[in-house]
Amino acid sequence: MARRFALLVTTVGMIMLVCSAVAFAAVRTGNEGDNTLMGTRYKDSLTGKGGDDRTVGKGGNDTYYYADGWGSDTVVDSGGTDTLNFSGVTGRLDVNLCAPVGASDYSLSSDSTSNTVKSESRIENARGGLGNDIIVGCDGKNTLSGGGYRSKFAVGPFPGEGDVLADIAGYARFGIAASSDVYLGSKEGSATVLDMGGGADVLDLRGFHSNHAIILGADVDSDGKRGSLAVAYGDGTVLYGTMLLANQFEGDEFDPFEAGSDVEAGSDVDGRIEKIQFKNKTVTVTPELAEPASAQQVATFEERMPDDLSKASLLP
């Protein structure tokens, strides 16, 4: 009887502990004024809305949400694995997760910016909005998602087209130790992925079946060598988008840095995605994935591909 009572007390205690964690996790939403939103040590969701807000997540795996016209916000976070979520933003975004963390948006009609996020805290993850975003990861493990893009093609992306997801950890000129990161693909859009180091980087397409995806060797610098990979995915009837894995193998040197920038162009922008995760299996990335496909295989998908992509190699 004593043993059963002790077991009952332990079980009830565990249930109360779990319930208390759920109960104390905060969902804070501001208004159009200047707000200060305080989180907890649990998993919080903080949305400042308009105005110049200060959002304080404290510990826990917190998510900070933004939509059009969010203002000039400051994030303070003391721990956990945290995310900046811009899924409610329709314009183009620049997001930088290197300290100090910063983000800004650009309206669809101009190159001016009026909304910003600043943080001296470490933020690990970022999700973009519906524009053609540039999201840069930094030290430690990052999870990056473009979230969407506006394309003149049926699918994308290509250099200068769609979102750019880049992790600069491992880039020699910045002196940041290489890290293993995760890049998310979704129904909402496509991206160019440029990873500069790490031994266990992943393209996460677990929302899609490998039978509904194709892997293509791609030549992004037009030198005749297929040193990059394009992974197109859908649901079997609709092609949702493409993740372009740039500079995967020797031969491609896609350079995201413009001439005249403070980063020496063409210097050590190599990296590799080691695994592609699908709903049903995980594919190890090897140079064989970029080998040319047969003319029949190319013809099968040619009508659903923009011209640039249909000229690449193809594997079913």
mmCIF file of N, CA and C in Angstrom, residues 3 27 32 42 57 78 80 84 110 118 122 125 127 136 149 156-157 201 213 218 227 230 236 259 283 285 288:
data_model
loop_
_atom_site.group_PDB
_atom_site.id
_atom_site.type_symbol
_atom_site.label_atom_id
_atom_site.label_comp_id
_atom_site.label_asym_id
_atom_site.label_seq_id
_atom_site.Cartn_x
_atom_site.Cartn_y
_atom_site.Cartn_z
ATOM 1 N N ARG A 3 3.880 1.551 -1.127
ATOM 2 C CA ARG A 3 4.528 1.708 -2.434
ATOM 3 C C ARG A 3 3.561 2.326 -3.431
ATOM 4 N N VAL A 27 1.622 33.952 -23.668
ATOM 5 C CA VAL A 27 1.296 34.464 -24.995
ATOM 6 C C VAL A 27 0.989 35.938 -24.801
ATOM 7 N N GLU A 32 -0.914 48.961 -30.987
ATOM 8 C CA GLU A 32 -0.213 49.839 -31.919
ATOM 9 C C GLU A 32 0.663 50.872 -31.212
ATOM 10 N N TYR A 42 9.510 29.986 -19.455
ATOM 11 C CA TYR A 42 8.993 28.889 -20.272
ATOM 12 C C TYR A 42 8.947 29.291 -21.745
ATOM 13 N N GLY A 57 11.960 37.892 -23.435
ATOM 14 C CA GLY A 57 11.561 36.487 -23.388
ATOM 15 C C GLY A 57 12.051 35.729 -22.180
ATOM 16 N N SER A 78 17.304 35.811 -22.392
ATOM 17 C CA SER A 78 18.398 35.343 -21.542
ATOM 18 C C SER A 78 18.741 33.873 -21.716
ATOM 19 N N GLY A 80 17.641 29.716 -23.832
ATOM 20 C CA GLY A 80 16.765 28.891 -24.664
ATOM 21 C C GLY A 80 17.158 28.954 -26.132
ATOM 22 N N LEU A 84 13.025 34.367 -34.402
ATOM 23 C CA LEU A 84 12.374 35.543 -34.963
ATOM 24 C C LEU A 84 11.486 35.067 -36.105
ATOM 25 N N SER A 110 9.360 50.574 -52.586
ATOM 26 C CA SER A 110 10.600 51.338 -52.492
ATOM 27 C C SER A 110 11.651 50.518 -51.771
ATOM 28 N N LYS A 118 16.238 44.828 -33.189
ATOM 29 C CA LYS A 118 17.610 44.818 -32.693
ATOM 30 C C LYS A 118 17.672 43.991 -31.414
ATOM 31 N N ARG A 122 21.490 36.398 -27.881
ATOM 32 C CA ARG A 122 21.673 35.380 -28.908
ATOM 33 C C ARG A 122 20.303 34.864 -29.364
ATOM 34 N N ASN A 125 17.255 31.101 -34.394
ATOM 35 C CA ASN A 125 16.493 30.718 -35.584
ATOM 36 C C ASN A 125 15.760 31.909 -36.185
ATOM 37 N N ARG A 127 12.608 32.820 -39.362
ATOM 38 C CA ARG A 127 11.705 32.487 -40.450
ATOM 39 C C ARG A 127 11.331 33.771 -41.160
ATOM 40 N N VAL A 136 20.703 35.520 -42.674
ATOM 41 C CA VAL A 136 22.085 35.099 -42.426
ATOM 42 C C VAL A 136 22.200 34.514 -41.026
ATOM 43 N N TYR A 149 8.495 33.644 -51.375
ATOM 44 C CA TYR A 149 9.230 34.529 -52.265
ATOM 45 C C TYR A 149 8.354 34.907 -53.443
ATOM 46 N N GLY A 156 11.361 28.391 -58.594
ATOM 47 C CA GLY A 156 12.685 28.994 -58.453
ATOM 48 C C GLY A 156 13.445 28.139 -57.463
ATOM 49 N N PRO A 157 14.549 28.632 -56.980
ATOM 50 C CA PRO A 157 15.088 29.948 -57.239
ATOM 51 C C PRO A 157 16.350 29.851 -58.095
ATOM 52 N N ASP A 201 25.109 19.456 -41.809
ATOM 53 C CA ASP A 201 24.069 20.397 -42.221
ATOM 54 C C ASP A 201 22.950 19.655 -42.935
ATOM 55 N N ALA A 213 9.714 14.485 -55.285
ATOM 56 C CA ALA A 213 10.828 15.424 -55.375
ATOM 57 C C ALA A 213 11.797 14.971 -56.455
ATOM 58 N N ALA A 218 23.159 21.504 -60.969
ATOM 59 C CA ALA A 218 22.993 22.846 -61.516
ATOM 60 C C ALA A 218 24.333 23.565 -61.611
ATOM 61 N N GLY A 227 28.287 22.112 -60.131
ATOM 62 C CA GLY A 227 28.816 22.020 -58.782
ATOM 63 C C GLY A 227 27.783 22.307 -57.704
ATOM 64 N N ALA A 230 19.912 21.439 -57.201
ATOM 65 C CA ALA A 230 18.580 22.018 -57.031
ATOM 66 C C ALA A 230 17.632 20.886 -56.671
ATOM 67 N N GLY A 236 3.154 15.678 -55.917
ATOM 68 C CA GLY A 236 2.871 14.694 -56.954
ATOM 69 C C GLY A 236 2.156 15.287 -58.149
ATOM 70 N N ALA A 259 30.705 43.138 -55.581
ATOM 71 C CA ALA A 259 32.000 43.804 -55.738
ATOM 72 C C ALA A 259 31.981 45.132 -54.994
ATOM 73 N N VAL A 283 18.404 11.324 -47.553
ATOM 74 C CA VAL A 283 19.332 11.156 -48.664
ATOM 75 C C VAL A 283 20.667 11.798 -48.301
ATOM 76 N N VAL A 285 24.026 13.514 -49.405
ATOM 77 C CA VAL A 285 24.420 14.298 -50.575
ATOM 78 C C VAL A 285 25.800 13.862 -51.030
ATOM 79 N N GLU A 288 27.484 12.251 -57.013
ATOM 80 C CA GLU A 288 26.705 11.482 -57.990
ATOM 81 C C GLU A 288 25.316 12.068 -58.220
#
